[in-house]
XYZ file of C-alpha atoms in Angstrom:
293
model
C 41.079 48.467 33.223
C 41.468 51.141 30.230
C 40.350 50.517 26.981
C 44.059 49.561 25.437
C 44.077 46.690 27.863
C 40.685 45.447 27.478
C 41.884 45.414 23.783
C 45.004 43.233 24.572
C 43.366 40.747 27.384
C 46.494 39.204 29.399
C 48.739 41.526 28.237
C 49.284 44.497 30.115
C 51.057 47.664 28.407
C 53.924 49.946 29.984
C 54.863 46.957 32.974
C 58.295 48.429 32.625
C 59.830 51.776 31.358
C 59.512 51.555 27.500
C 62.416 52.176 25.098
C 62.344 54.842 22.343
C 62.217 51.486 20.223
C 59.099 50.353 21.925
C 57.413 53.473 21.293
C 58.540 54.059 17.762
C 55.690 54.342 15.204
C 56.924 52.663 11.878
C 55.964 52.218 8.827
C 55.200 48.754 9.770
C 52.970 48.947 13.184
C 54.163 49.874 16.928
C 55.874 47.904 19.291
C 55.297 48.241 22.797
C 56.795 45.983 25.924
C 53.742 43.756 27.365
C 53.611 41.669 30.435
C 51.846 38.530 30.206
C 49.740 38.596 33.063
C 48.458 34.922 32.733
C 51.841 33.449 33.285
C 53.700 36.438 34.527
C 56.074 36.977 31.685
C 57.475 40.049 31.164
C 60.017 39.652 28.191
C 58.184 40.055 25.589
C 57.221 42.567 22.801
C 54.283 42.892 21.133
C 53.935 44.401 17.681
C 50.541 45.729 16.619
C 49.386 47.257 13.220
C 46.381 48.264 11.462
C 47.267 46.872 7.904
C 46.028 43.264 7.560
C 48.615 42.742 4.708
C 51.640 43.905 7.114
C 50.526 41.198 9.324
C 49.607 38.723 6.804
C 53.232 38.900 5.272
C 54.990 39.167 9.052
C 53.138 36.256 10.577
C 54.164 33.040 8.587
C 57.792 34.401 8.478
C 57.343 34.643 12.652
C 56.173 31.043 12.140
C 58.403 29.488 9.744
C 61.254 30.903 12.020
C 60.586 29.565 15.278
C 63.293 27.881 17.013
C 65.887 29.040 14.384
C 68.429 31.103 15.956
C 68.779 34.967 14.678
C 65.369 35.440 14.893
C 62.742 36.543 17.363
C 60.249 33.444 19.069
C 56.923 33.773 18.096
C 54.913 34.015 21.427
C 50.908 34.606 20.744
C 48.940 36.280 17.744
C 45.550 37.754 17.773
C 43.157 40.499 16.284
C 41.588 43.048 18.664
C 37.465 43.417 18.658
C 36.201 45.647 16.300
C 33.820 47.077 18.628
C 36.673 49.534 19.927
C 37.095 51.014 16.739
C 39.962 49.945 14.174
C 40.913 46.201 14.191
C 44.699 46.148 15.256
C 46.572 43.046 14.298
C 48.855 41.930 16.809
C 51.618 39.371 17.731
C 53.757 38.794 20.567
C 57.609 37.567 21.099
C 60.151 37.465 23.242
C 62.565 40.785 23.842
C 65.410 40.618 21.183
C 67.401 43.331 22.272
C 68.487 46.689 21.409
C 68.406 48.704 17.847
C 72.347 47.788 16.602
C 72.154 51.639 15.703
C 71.553 52.636 19.397
C 74.331 50.669 20.395
C 76.627 52.068 18.213
C 75.813 55.641 19.028
C 76.304 54.580 22.872
C 79.518 52.963 21.363
C 81.421 56.218 20.164
C 79.589 55.968 16.717
C 82.236 52.636 15.334
C 82.884 49.081 16.415
C 85.874 47.088 16.129
C 87.219 45.711 12.953
C 86.893 42.610 14.485
C 83.753 42.974 15.923
C 82.372 44.109 12.435
C 83.424 40.871 10.653
C 81.827 39.030 13.395
C 78.714 40.966 12.932
C 78.361 40.748 9.411
C 78.730 36.885 9.555
C 75.859 36.392 11.955
C 73.524 38.613 9.957
C 74.457 36.891 6.801
C 73.982 33.616 8.628
C 70.401 34.298 9.744
C 69.448 36.187 6.279
C 70.554 32.711 4.620
C 68.426 31.358 7.152
C 65.495 33.031 6.222
C 66.144 32.527 2.852
C 66.545 28.766 3.253
C 62.901 28.699 4.804
C 61.443 30.532 1.374
C 61.268 34.083 2.464
C 63.445 37.402 1.498
C 63.169 40.066 3.887
C 63.527 43.309 1.975
C 63.863 45.628 4.259
C 67.201 44.919 6.072
C 69.057 47.867 7.896
C 70.174 49.438 11.485
C 66.939 49.820 13.055
C 65.883 46.399 12.054
C 68.607 44.483 13.647
C 69.186 43.950 17.245
C 71.785 42.720 19.670
C 71.353 41.119 23.152
C 73.496 40.138 25.645
C 72.110 36.698 26.778
C 71.707 34.833 29.729
C 75.420 32.856 29.347
C 77.180 36.440 28.511
C 77.048 36.534 24.790
C 75.958 39.010 22.528
C 73.886 37.986 19.570
C 72.001 38.665 16.957
C 68.296 39.209 15.511
C 66.716 40.247 12.744
C 63.051 41.825 13.074
C 60.703 43.453 11.418
C 58.918 41.109 8.023
C 56.170 43.543 7.148
C 57.674 43.774 3.805
C 58.811 40.408 3.172
C 57.658 38.094 0.811
C 58.343 34.482 -0.556
C 61.252 33.949 -2.370
C 59.641 32.220 -5.490
C 58.573 34.159 -7.818
C 61.083 36.530 -7.503
C 58.899 39.658 -6.075
C 58.838 43.075 -8.330
C 58.423 46.032 -5.953
C 54.871 47.221 -5.643
C 56.472 50.396 -4.383
C 59.529 52.270 -4.651
C 62.120 50.713 -2.671
C 64.963 53.193 -3.337
C 66.931 53.687 0.167
C 70.291 54.233 1.367
C 70.305 50.118 2.335
C 69.094 49.157 -0.897
C 70.880 47.720 -3.607
C 71.837 48.969 -7.059
C 69.027 46.702 -8.771
C 66.561 47.386 -6.150
C 66.973 50.997 -7.046
C 66.801 50.158 -10.285
C 63.143 48.939 -9.459
C 64.582 45.275 -10.492
C 62.659 42.147 -8.883
C 63.895 41.244 -5.416
C 66.276 38.541 -4.994
C 67.995 37.146 -1.996
C 71.239 38.658 -3.194
C 69.476 42.222 -2.360
C 69.118 40.994 1.154
C 72.793 40.293 1.137
C 73.721 43.216 -0.168
C 71.967 45.167 2.211
C 73.403 43.152 5.099
C 76.902 44.346 3.667
C 75.764 47.932 3.656
C 75.097 48.118 7.181
C 78.173 47.727 9.050
C 79.564 50.397 6.971
C 77.424 53.130 9.704
C 79.755 51.979 11.853
C 83.205 52.036 10.476
C 81.874 54.834 9.428
C 82.129 55.246 5.915
C 79.051 56.735 3.856
C 79.219 56.645 -0.307
C 75.698 57.659 -0.813
C 74.731 60.518 1.317
C 71.611 61.634 2.755
C 69.508 62.317 -0.305
C 67.120 59.916 -1.939
C 66.974 61.649 -5.320
C 70.873 61.002 -5.710
C 71.127 57.066 -4.186
C 70.735 55.473 -7.528
C 73.796 57.489 -9.044
C 75.972 57.329 -5.992
C 75.235 53.252 -5.916
C 76.102 53.058 -9.916
C 79.436 55.118 -8.525
C 80.311 52.947 -5.450
C 79.630 49.740 -7.644
C 82.004 50.647 -10.233
C 84.610 50.867 -7.932
C 84.026 50.002 -4.199
C 87.323 49.357 -2.816
C 88.233 52.988 -3.234
C 85.829 53.489 -0.324
C 87.537 51.221 2.137
C 91.141 51.389 4.458
C 93.257 48.153 3.426
C 92.391 46.250 6.548
C 88.525 46.752 5.582
C 89.015 45.934 2.010
C 87.068 42.609 2.823
C 83.660 44.421 2.672
C 84.455 45.728 -1.143
C 85.733 42.365 -1.560
C 82.520 40.648 -0.337
C 80.418 43.089 -1.957
C 81.931 41.760 -5.179
C 81.511 37.987 -4.163
C 77.737 38.455 -4.055
C 77.133 40.217 -7.135
C 79.334 37.631 -9.237
C 77.006 35.216 -7.295
C 74.391 37.130 -8.430
C 75.287 36.055 -12.087
C 77.059 32.436 -11.685
C 74.394 31.342 -9.116
C 74.296 31.006 -5.088
C 77.209 29.089 -3.407
C 76.244 28.860 0.667
C 80.067 27.499 1.044
C 81.727 30.109 -1.137
C 79.532 32.869 0.790
C 80.786 31.606 4.381
C 84.237 30.542 3.158
C 85.243 34.164 2.176
C 85.286 35.416 6.413
C 87.993 32.278 6.902
C 90.068 33.058 3.804
C 89.939 36.674 4.085
C 91.849 35.999 7.853
C 92.472 32.689 8.237
C 93.671 33.334 11.870
C 90.445 34.537 12.842
C 87.206 32.884 13.725
C 84.346 34.982 12.512
C 82.062 32.772 14.586
C 83.656 34.093 17.970
C 81.662 36.115 20.530
C 81.269 39.873 19.888
C 83.421 41.720 22.191
C 81.634 44.327 24.791
C 81.626 45.590 27.816
C 78.688 47.047 30.180
C 78.946 50.105 31.803
C 75.930 51.442 33.604
C 74.259 48.652 33.023
C 74.444 49.032 29.347
C 75.639 47.207 26.456
C 78.932 48.775 24.792
C 80.986 46.988 21.661
C 84.371 47.750 21.592
């Protein structure tokens, strides 16, 4: 048995061909597909990090969200023995699906308007579940949102990567510069992080799949471009997608007036009374790969 498999005990690495998302080394750790050799279960992902702070942030969230729709199921967690070098902090979850960005590229770079509304509803619902359990995510973007076709044929969304997550209260101030394409104007200004900033990031996410890009690719310009967008968000959207700008405005109004769960989700039904945002995401399968309409 090689050193890696000695480190991870009953979990065997590389049982199946890994995808890019499993191999990618991100800011918050490394994810790998693994097999539990004790129970012969292979639909598992192990995330490991050498940063104990990431582990201390992520593990409480996974514990808190066990059994809630929209989140990975915590299966196991452990640390590796220091005898082999740096300690690795590991947790194992069920397989949550593919990165939504990968599915979008396979789907022609855009989703249908109805699927965008369905995805937005699922993402906001999952985030509000997280908020009700006492946490903010602080890193909602395309790489941290997964879609999976479940055994019943329904495509469901999950949020992953809680390495930056913190308790909602007291409102956390950024310990680093969190300016990014997906961050809210307030976060780019360095203000304390609140649930509304998660919600704004969730509203920005489907803009990738229209596609609409009001912020460009230069980090130094994000703040000014977000100020411009905030002044007139409706100018960026065709008429049939102006609801995204309306939703952005609704969340910012609640930032001042106070959060309303009812108003946030009733918004979708008011926007199109004939459409059910909880209806299944429409897709097809080609060459055993998921493609969204």
